[in-house]
């Protein structure tokens, strides 16, 4: 009987801790939906980078080091999987200027931006090779031989 009471007390305490942990809104500093909307404003193209004043750190987050469309002496390679390791986070936190995330896959850069933004990293931008990657490159032309029914 005493063992059952001890188990029930332990179980109730565990359930209360799980509920408190899952309802905590401070797990991330910023709201994820707000971060996604702000991410659209923080896209920097290579041409904009050349005109940009101030210091910045370009972080290549591809799994393997690749050649970039720009030459910058302040470029470091941190694979996406190791971005949140303690040493790498210290490197990013100690950066006084902006942090530009670069990957050949724009989706990977966006994921890293959302994670860093939610962890309260300021001045983090996504570096894109194109001016506006969301813009269509070709005009839509419907097939002329198909008729509407």
PDB file of N, CA and C in Angstrom, residues 30-112:
ATOM      1  N   UNK A  30      11.188  34.336 -29.304  1.00  0.00           N
ATOM      2  CA  UNK A  30      10.289  34.958 -30.271  1.00  0.00           C
ATOM      3  C   UNK A  30       9.272  33.944 -30.775  1.00  0.00           C
ATOM      4  N   UNK A  31       8.130  34.417 -31.187  1.00  0.00           N
ATOM      5  CA  UNK A  31       7.099  33.577 -31.755  1.00  0.00           C
ATOM      6  C   UNK A  31       7.548  33.078 -33.125  1.00  0.00           C
ATOM      7  N   UNK A  32       7.324  31.812 -33.436  1.00  0.00           N
ATOM      8  CA  UNK A  32       7.794  31.228 -34.689  1.00  0.00           C
ATOM      9  C   UNK A  32       7.126  31.866 -35.901  1.00  0.00           C
ATOM     10  N   UNK A  33       5.827  32.150 -35.822  1.00  0.00           N
ATOM     11  CA  UNK A  33       5.157  32.748 -36.979  1.00  0.00           C
ATOM     12  C   UNK A  33       5.682  34.157 -37.250  1.00  0.00           C
ATOM     13  N   UNK A  34       5.988  34.907 -36.210  1.00  0.00           N
ATOM     14  CA  UNK A  34       6.585  36.231 -36.388  1.00  0.00           C
ATOM     15  C   UNK A  34       7.975  36.136 -36.977  1.00  0.00           C
ATOM     16  N   UNK A  35       8.697  35.093 -36.604  1.00  0.00           N
ATOM     17  CA  UNK A  35      10.045  34.903 -37.137  1.00  0.00           C
ATOM     18  C   UNK A  35      10.018  34.603 -38.628  1.00  0.00           C
ATOM     19  N   UNK A  36       9.053  33.819 -39.056  1.00  0.00           N
ATOM     20  CA  UNK A  36       8.948  33.493 -40.482  1.00  0.00           C
ATOM     21  C   UNK A  36       8.615  34.740 -41.292  1.00  0.00           C
ATOM     22  N   UNK A  37       7.711  35.576 -40.789  1.00  0.00           N
ATOM     23  CA  UNK A  37       7.359  36.807 -41.490  1.00  0.00           C
ATOM     24  C   UNK A  37       8.546  37.766 -41.546  1.00  0.00           C
ATOM     25  N   UNK A  38       9.289  37.857 -40.459  1.00  0.00           N
ATOM     26  CA  UNK A  38      10.453  38.745 -40.440  1.00  0.00           C
ATOM     27  C   UNK A  38      11.568  38.220 -41.334  1.00  0.00           C
ATOM     28  N   UNK A  39      11.625  36.912 -41.533  1.00  0.00           N
ATOM     29  CA  UNK A  39      12.661  36.318 -42.369  1.00  0.00           C
ATOM     30  C   UNK A  39      12.586  36.765 -43.809  1.00  0.00           C
ATOM     31  N   UNK A  40      11.399  37.114 -44.270  1.00  0.00           N
ATOM     32  CA  UNK A  40      11.253  37.585 -45.639  1.00  0.00           C
ATOM     33  C   UNK A  40      11.923  38.946 -45.820  1.00  0.00           C
ATOM     34  N   UNK A  41      12.046  39.727 -44.765  1.00  0.00           N
ATOM     35  CA  UNK A  41      12.671  41.043 -44.839  1.00  0.00           C
ATOM     36  C   UNK A  41      14.187  40.955 -44.706  1.00  0.00           C
ATOM     37  N   UNK A  42      14.687  39.840 -44.217  1.00  0.00           N
ATOM     38  CA  UNK A  42      16.108  39.709 -43.936  1.00  0.00           C
ATOM     39  C   UNK A  42      16.859  38.910 -44.990  1.00  0.00           C
ATOM     40  N   UNK A  43      16.413  38.999 -46.223  1.00  0.00           N
ATOM     41  CA  UNK A  43      17.083  38.340 -47.328  1.00  0.00           C
ATOM     42  C   UNK A  43      17.990  39.353 -48.014  1.00  0.00           C
ATOM     43  N   UNK A  44      19.273  39.049 -48.108  1.00  0.00           N
ATOM     44  CA  UNK A  44      20.267  39.950 -48.694  1.00  0.00           C
ATOM     45  C   UNK A  44      20.874  39.267 -49.907  1.00  0.00           C
ATOM     46  N   UNK A  45      20.892  39.958 -51.039  1.00  0.00           N
ATOM     47  CA  UNK A  45      21.506  39.394 -52.238  1.00  0.00           C
ATOM     48  C   UNK A  45      22.988  39.763 -52.275  1.00  0.00           C
ATOM     49  N   UNK A  46      23.709  39.110 -53.171  1.00  0.00           N
ATOM     50  CA  UNK A  46      25.147  39.371 -53.298  1.00  0.00           C
ATOM     51  C   UNK A  46      25.391  40.810 -53.734  1.00  0.00           C
ATOM     52  N   UNK A  47      24.534  41.330 -54.627  1.00  0.00           N
ATOM     53  CA  UNK A  47      24.706  42.718 -55.068  1.00  0.00           C
ATOM     54  C   UNK A  47      24.444  43.692 -53.911  1.00  0.00           C
ATOM     55  N   UNK A  48      23.464  43.399 -53.068  1.00  0.00           N
ATOM     56  CA  UNK A  48      23.210  44.249 -51.904  1.00  0.00           C
ATOM     57  C   UNK A  48      24.354  44.150 -50.905  1.00  0.00           C
ATOM     58  N   UNK A  49      24.988  42.988 -50.832  1.00  0.00           N
ATOM     59  CA  UNK A  49      26.104  42.789 -49.904  1.00  0.00           C
ATOM     60  C   UNK A  49      27.286  43.676 -50.270  1.00  0.00           C
ATOM     61  N   UNK A  50      27.530  43.844 -51.574  1.00  0.00           N
ATOM     62  CA  UNK A  50      28.645  44.676 -52.015  1.00  0.00           C
ATOM     63  C   UNK A  50      28.427  46.141 -51.658  1.00  0.00           C
ATOM     64  N   UNK A  51      27.173  46.575 -51.619  1.00  0.00           N
ATOM     65  CA  UNK A  51      26.847  47.963 -51.291  1.00  0.00           C
ATOM     66  C   UNK A  51      26.660  48.188 -49.791  1.00  0.00           C
ATOM     67  N   UNK A  52      26.705  47.150 -49.029  1.00  0.00           N
ATOM     68  CA  UNK A  52      26.422  47.227 -47.598  1.00  0.00           C
ATOM     69  C   UNK A  52      27.644  47.726 -46.834  1.00  0.00           C
ATOM     70  N   UNK A  53      27.401  48.678 -45.957  1.00  0.00           N
ATOM     71  CA  UNK A  53      28.487  49.209 -45.131  1.00  0.00           C
ATOM     72  C   UNK A  53      28.492  48.471 -43.794  1.00  0.00           C
ATOM     73  N   UNK A  54      29.619  48.444 -43.155  1.00  0.00           N
ATOM     74  CA  UNK A  54      29.715  47.825 -41.840  1.00  0.00           C
ATOM     75  C   UNK A  54      30.335  46.444 -41.923  1.00  0.00           C
ATOM     76  N   UNK A  55      30.628  45.906 -40.766  1.00  0.00           N
ATOM     77  CA  UNK A  55      31.262  44.591 -40.717  1.00  0.00           C
ATOM     78  C   UNK A  55      30.189  43.505 -40.671  1.00  0.00           C
ATOM     79  N   UNK A  56      30.521  42.364 -41.205  1.00  0.00           N
ATOM     80  CA  UNK A  56      29.609  41.242 -41.207  1.00  0.00           C
ATOM     81  C   UNK A  56      30.424  39.961 -41.263  1.00  0.00           C
ATOM     82  N   UNK A  57      29.819  38.894 -40.820  1.00  0.00           N
ATOM     83  CA  UNK A  57      30.426  37.568 -40.843  1.00  0.00           C
ATOM     84  C   UNK A  57      29.561  36.683 -41.718  1.00  0.00           C
ATOM     85  N   UNK A  58      30.153  36.104 -42.751  1.00  0.00           N
ATOM     86  CA  UNK A  58      29.422  35.191 -43.624  1.00  0.00           C
ATOM     87  C   UNK A  58      29.655  33.776 -43.092  1.00  0.00           C
ATOM     88  N   UNK A  59      28.551  33.097 -42.767  1.00  0.00           N
ATOM     89  CA  UNK A  59      28.620  31.744 -42.219  1.00  0.00           C
ATOM     90  C   UNK A  59      28.081  30.782 -43.263  1.00  0.00           C
ATOM     91  N   UNK A  60      28.944  29.930 -43.775  1.00  0.00           N
ATOM     92  CA  UNK A  60      28.539  28.905 -44.734  1.00  0.00           C
ATOM     93  C   UNK A  60      28.039  27.708 -43.940  1.00  0.00           C
ATOM     94  N   UNK A  61      26.781  27.314 -44.157  1.00  0.00           N
ATOM     95  CA  UNK A  61      26.194  26.240 -43.355  1.00  0.00           C
ATOM     96  C   UNK A  61      25.972  24.961 -44.158  1.00  0.00           C
ATOM     97  N   UNK A  62      26.571  24.858 -45.332  1.00  0.00           N
ATOM     98  CA  UNK A  62      26.480  23.625 -46.113  1.00  0.00           C
ATOM     99  C   UNK A  62      27.221  22.506 -45.389  1.00  0.00           C
ATOM    100  N   UNK A  63      26.824  21.250 -45.628  1.00  0.00           N
ATOM    101  CA  UNK A  63      27.522  20.138 -44.955  1.00  0.00           C
ATOM    102  C   UNK A  63      29.012  20.080 -45.296  1.00  0.00           C
ATOM    103  N   UNK A  64      29.350  20.386 -46.528  1.00  0.00           N
ATOM    104  CA  UNK A  64      30.741  20.407 -46.975  1.00  0.00           C
ATOM    105  C   UNK A  64      31.087  21.817 -47.439  1.00  0.00           C
ATOM    106  N   UNK A  65      32.324  22.269 -47.245  1.00  0.00           N
ATOM    107  CA  UNK A  65      32.701  23.600 -47.740  1.00  0.00           C
ATOM    108  C   UNK A  65      32.573  23.663 -49.264  1.00  0.00           C
ATOM    109  N   UNK A  66      31.956  24.739 -49.750  1.00  0.00           N
ATOM    110  CA  UNK A  66      31.791  24.932 -51.193  1.00  0.00           C
ATOM    111  C   UNK A  66      32.314  26.308 -51.561  1.00  0.00           C
ATOM    112  N   UNK A  67      32.616  26.499 -52.851  1.00  0.00           N
ATOM    113  CA  UNK A  67      33.057  27.814 -53.293  1.00  0.00           C
ATOM    114  C   UNK A  67      31.838  28.724 -53.375  1.00  0.00           C
ATOM    115  N   UNK A  68      32.027  29.965 -53.010  1.00  0.00           N
ATOM    116  CA  UNK A  68      30.934  30.916 -52.947  1.00  0.00           C
ATOM    117  C   UNK A  68      31.012  31.894 -54.120  1.00  0.00           C
ATOM    118  N   UNK A  69      29.890  32.527 -54.449  1.00  0.00           N
ATOM    119  CA  UNK A  69      29.894  33.485 -55.556  1.00  0.00           C
ATOM    120  C   UNK A  69      30.519  34.815 -55.173  1.00  0.00           C
ATOM    121  N   UNK A  70      31.116  34.902 -54.041  1.00  0.00           N
ATOM    122  CA  UNK A  70      31.720  36.138 -53.561  1.00  0.00           C
ATOM    123  C   UNK A  70      32.982  35.768 -52.811  1.00  0.00           C
ATOM    124  N   UNK A  71      33.871  36.700 -52.712  1.00  0.00           N
ATOM    125  CA  UNK A  71      35.110  36.477 -51.974  1.00  0.00           C
ATOM    126  C   UNK A  71      35.104  37.385 -50.745  1.00  0.00           C
ATOM    127  N   UNK A  72      35.098  36.798 -49.603  1.00  0.00           N
ATOM    128  CA  UNK A  72      35.099  37.577 -48.370  1.00  0.00           C
ATOM    129  C   UNK A  72      36.101  36.956 -47.411  1.00  0.00           C
ATOM    130  N   UNK A  73      36.891  37.795 -46.806  1.00  0.00           N
ATOM    131  CA  UNK A  73      37.886  37.277 -45.869  1.00  0.00           C
ATOM    132  C   UNK A  73      37.256  36.892 -44.537  1.00  0.00           C
ATOM    133  N   UNK A  74      36.072  37.395 -44.272  1.00  0.00           N
ATOM    134  CA  UNK A  74      35.413  37.092 -43.013  1.00  0.00           C
ATOM    135  C   UNK A  74      34.323  36.040 -43.207  1.00  0.00           C
ATOM    136  N   UNK A  75      34.702  34.917 -43.842  1.00  0.00           N
ATOM    137  CA  UNK A  75      33.791  33.803 -44.074  1.00  0.00           C
ATOM    138  C   UNK A  75      34.254  32.609 -43.259  1.00  0.00           C
ATOM    139  N   UNK A  76      33.324  32.000 -42.536  1.00  0.00           N
ATOM    140  CA  UNK A  76      33.642  30.779 -41.803  1.00  0.00           C
ATOM    141  C   UNK A  76      32.666  29.692 -42.223  1.00  0.00           C
ATOM    142  N   UNK A  77      33.079  28.445 -42.040  1.00  0.00           N
ATOM    143  CA  UNK A  77      32.219  27.315 -42.386  1.00  0.00           C
ATOM    144  C   UNK A  77      31.798  26.610 -41.097  1.00  0.00           C
ATOM    145  N   UNK A  78      30.494  26.585 -40.861  1.00  0.00           N
ATOM    146  CA  UNK A  78      29.917  25.840 -39.747  1.00  0.00           C
ATOM    147  C   UNK A  78      28.778  25.010 -40.333  1.00  0.00           C
ATOM    148  N   UNK A  79      28.903  23.685 -40.365  1.00  0.00           N
ATOM    149  CA  UNK A  79      27.801  22.872 -40.903  1.00  0.00           C
ATOM    150  C   UNK A  79      26.515  23.096 -40.105  1.00  0.00           C
ATOM    151  N   UNK A  80      25.389  23.006 -40.779  1.00  0.00           N
ATOM    152  CA  UNK A  80      24.092  23.245 -40.147  1.00  0.00           C
ATOM    153  C   UNK A  80      23.903  22.368 -38.910  1.00  0.00           C
ATOM    154  N   UNK A  81      24.348  21.124 -38.977  1.00  0.00           N
ATOM    155  CA  UNK A  81      24.168  20.199 -37.867  1.00  0.00           C
ATOM    156  C   UNK A  81      24.955  20.629 -36.630  1.00  0.00           C
ATOM    157  N   UNK A  82      26.014  21.408 -36.821  1.00  0.00           N
ATOM    158  CA  UNK A  82      26.862  21.823 -35.701  1.00  0.00           C
ATOM    159  C   UNK A  82      26.672  23.293 -35.350  1.00  0.00           C
ATOM    160  N   UNK A  83      25.646  23.918 -35.878  1.00  0.00           N
ATOM    161  CA  UNK A  83      25.432  25.350 -35.688  1.00  0.00           C
ATOM    162  C   UNK A  83      25.186  25.715 -34.232  1.00  0.00           C
ATOM    163  N   UNK A  84      24.526  24.862 -33.480  1.00  0.00           N
ATOM    164  CA  UNK A  84      24.167  25.183 -32.099  1.00  0.00           C
ATOM    165  C   UNK A  84      25.119  24.591 -31.064  1.00  0.00           C
ATOM    166  N   UNK A  85      26.242  24.063 -31.508  1.00  0.00           N
ATOM    167  CA  UNK A  85      27.231  23.599 -30.534  1.00  0.00           C
ATOM    168  C   UNK A  85      27.783  24.799 -29.775  1.00  0.00           C
ATOM    169  N   UNK A  86      28.247  24.551 -28.576  1.00  0.00           N
ATOM    170  CA  UNK A  86      28.641  25.636 -27.673  1.00  0.00           C
ATOM    171  C   UNK A  86      29.705  26.555 -28.279  1.00  0.00           C
ATOM    172  N   UNK A  87      30.740  25.987 -28.861  1.00  0.00           N
ATOM    173  CA  UNK A  87      31.816  26.799 -29.446  1.00  0.00           C
ATOM    174  C   UNK A  87      31.312  27.650 -30.612  1.00  0.00           C
ATOM    175  N   UNK A  88      30.472  27.057 -31.450  1.00  0.00           N
ATOM    176  CA  UNK A  88      29.946  27.791 -32.606  1.00  0.00           C
ATOM    177  C   UNK A  88      28.984  28.889 -32.176  1.00  0.00           C
ATOM    178  N   UNK A  89      28.176  28.632 -31.161  1.00  0.00           N
ATOM    179  CA  UNK A  89      27.269  29.678 -30.660  1.00  0.00           C
ATOM    180  C   UNK A  89      28.062  30.840 -30.077  1.00  0.00           C
ATOM    181  N   UNK A  90      29.182  30.541 -29.421  1.00  0.00           N
ATOM    182  CA  UNK A  90      30.016  31.621 -28.873  1.00  0.00           C
ATOM    183  C   UNK A  90      30.609  32.468 -29.991  1.00  0.00           C
ATOM    184  N   UNK A  91      31.025  31.824 -31.079  1.00  0.00           N
ATOM    185  CA  UNK A  91      31.553  32.576 -32.226  1.00  0.00           C
ATOM    186  C   UNK A  91      30.503  33.536 -32.761  1.00  0.00           C
ATOM    187  N   UNK A  92      29.274  33.048 -32.873  1.00  0.00           N
ATOM    188  CA  UNK A  92      28.201  33.884 -33.413  1.00  0.00           C
ATOM    189  C   UNK A  92      27.785  34.971 -32.429  1.00  0.00           C
ATOM    190  N   UNK A  93      27.783  34.680 -31.143  1.00  0.00           N
ATOM    191  CA  UNK A  93      27.399  35.672 -30.140  1.00  0.00           C
ATOM    192  C   UNK A  93      28.439  36.778 -30.025  1.00  0.00           C
ATOM    193  N   UNK A  94      29.702  36.448 -30.270  1.00  0.00           N
ATOM    194  CA  UNK A  94      30.776  37.432 -30.151  1.00  0.00           C
ATOM    195  C   UNK A  94      30.887  38.336 -31.375  1.00  0.00           C
ATOM    196  N   UNK A  95      30.152  38.029 -32.432  1.00  0.00           N
ATOM    197  CA  UNK A  95      30.204  38.851 -33.642  1.00  0.00           C
ATOM    198  C   UNK A  95      29.471  40.166 -33.403  1.00  0.00           C
ATOM    199  N   UNK A  96      30.172  41.269 -33.589  1.00  0.00           N
ATOM    200  CA  UNK A  96      29.598  42.605 -33.349  1.00  0.00           C
ATOM    201  C   UNK A  96      28.744  43.084 -34.516  1.00  0.00           C
ATOM    202  N   UNK A  97      29.122  42.733 -35.728  1.00  0.00           N
ATOM    203  CA  UNK A  97      28.368  43.164 -36.906  1.00  0.00           C
ATOM    204  C   UNK A  97      27.257  42.174 -37.228  1.00  0.00           C
ATOM    205  N   UNK A  98      26.836  42.173 -38.470  1.00  0.00           N
ATOM    206  CA  UNK A  98      25.773  41.278 -38.888  1.00  0.00           C
ATOM    207  C   UNK A  98      26.296  39.890 -39.204  1.00  0.00           C
ATOM    208  N   UNK A  99      25.406  38.922 -39.151  1.00  0.00           N
ATOM    209  CA  UNK A  99      25.721  37.539 -39.492  1.00  0.00           C
ATOM    210  C   UNK A  99      24.920  37.197 -40.744  1.00  0.00           C
ATOM    211  N   UNK A 100      25.616  36.788 -41.799  1.00  0.00           N
ATOM    212  CA  UNK A 100      24.973  36.405 -43.054  1.00  0.00           C
ATOM    213  C   UNK A 100      25.079  34.898 -43.215  1.00  0.00           C
ATOM    214  N   UNK A 101      23.942  34.218 -43.266  1.00  0.00           N
ATOM    215  CA  UNK A 101      23.917  32.774 -43.439  1.00  0.00           C
ATOM    216  C   UNK A 101      23.880  32.452 -44.922  1.00  0.00           C
ATOM    217  N   UNK A 102      24.759  31.560 -45.362  1.00  0.00           N
ATOM    218  CA  UNK A 102      24.798  31.199 -46.769  1.00  0.00           C
ATOM    219  C   UNK A 102      24.777  29.688 -46.914  1.00  0.00           C
ATOM    220  N   UNK A 103      23.958  29.215 -47.849  1.00  0.00           N
ATOM    221  CA  UNK A 103      23.934  27.811 -48.230  1.00  0.00           C
ATOM    222  C   UNK A 103      23.503  27.735 -49.683  1.00  0.00           C
ATOM    223  N   UNK A 104      23.918  26.678 -50.368  1.00  0.00           N
ATOM    224  CA  UNK A 104      23.452  26.488 -51.737  1.00  0.00           C
ATOM    225  C   UNK A 104      21.962  26.159 -51.749  1.00  0.00           C
ATOM    226  N   UNK A 105      21.443  25.686 -50.621  1.00  0.00           N
ATOM    227  CA  UNK A 105      20.015  25.415 -50.461  1.00  0.00           C
ATOM    228  C   UNK A 105      19.411  26.533 -49.609  1.00  0.00           C
ATOM    229  N   UNK A 106      18.580  27.358 -50.224  1.00  0.00           N
ATOM    230  CA  UNK A 106      17.984  28.499 -49.528  1.00  0.00           C
ATOM    231  C   UNK A 106      17.096  28.061 -48.363  1.00  0.00           C
ATOM    232  N   UNK A 107      16.481  26.894 -48.470  1.00  0.00           N
ATOM    233  CA  UNK A 107      15.634  26.384 -47.388  1.00  0.00           C
ATOM    234  C   UNK A 107      16.466  26.092 -46.143  1.00  0.00           C
ATOM    235  N   UNK A 108      17.681  25.607 -46.325  1.00  0.00           N
ATOM    236  CA  UNK A 108      18.560  25.324 -45.192  1.00  0.00           C
ATOM    237  C   UNK A 108      18.964  26.625 -44.494  1.00  0.00           C
ATOM    238  N   UNK A 109      19.259  27.654 -45.263  1.00  0.00           N
ATOM    239  CA  UNK A 109      19.571  28.960 -44.677  1.00  0.00           C
ATOM    240  C   UNK A 109      18.381  29.517 -43.908  1.00  0.00           C
ATOM    241  N   UNK A 110      17.193  29.323 -44.448  1.00  0.00           N
ATOM    242  CA  UNK A 110      15.989  29.816 -43.786  1.00  0.00           C
ATOM    243  C   UNK A 110      15.746  29.095 -42.465  1.00  0.00           C
ATOM    244  N   UNK A 111      15.968  27.799 -42.450  1.00  0.00           N
ATOM    245  CA  UNK A 111      15.815  27.034 -41.204  1.00  0.00           C
ATOM    246  C   UNK A 111      16.791  27.534 -40.148  1.00  0.00           C
ATOM    247  N   UNK A 112      18.034  27.738 -40.545  1.00  0.00           N
ATOM    248  CA  UNK A 112      19.042  28.223 -39.598  1.00  0.00           C
ATOM    249  C   UNK A 112      18.690  29.620 -39.106  1.00  0.00           C
TER     250      UNK A 112
END
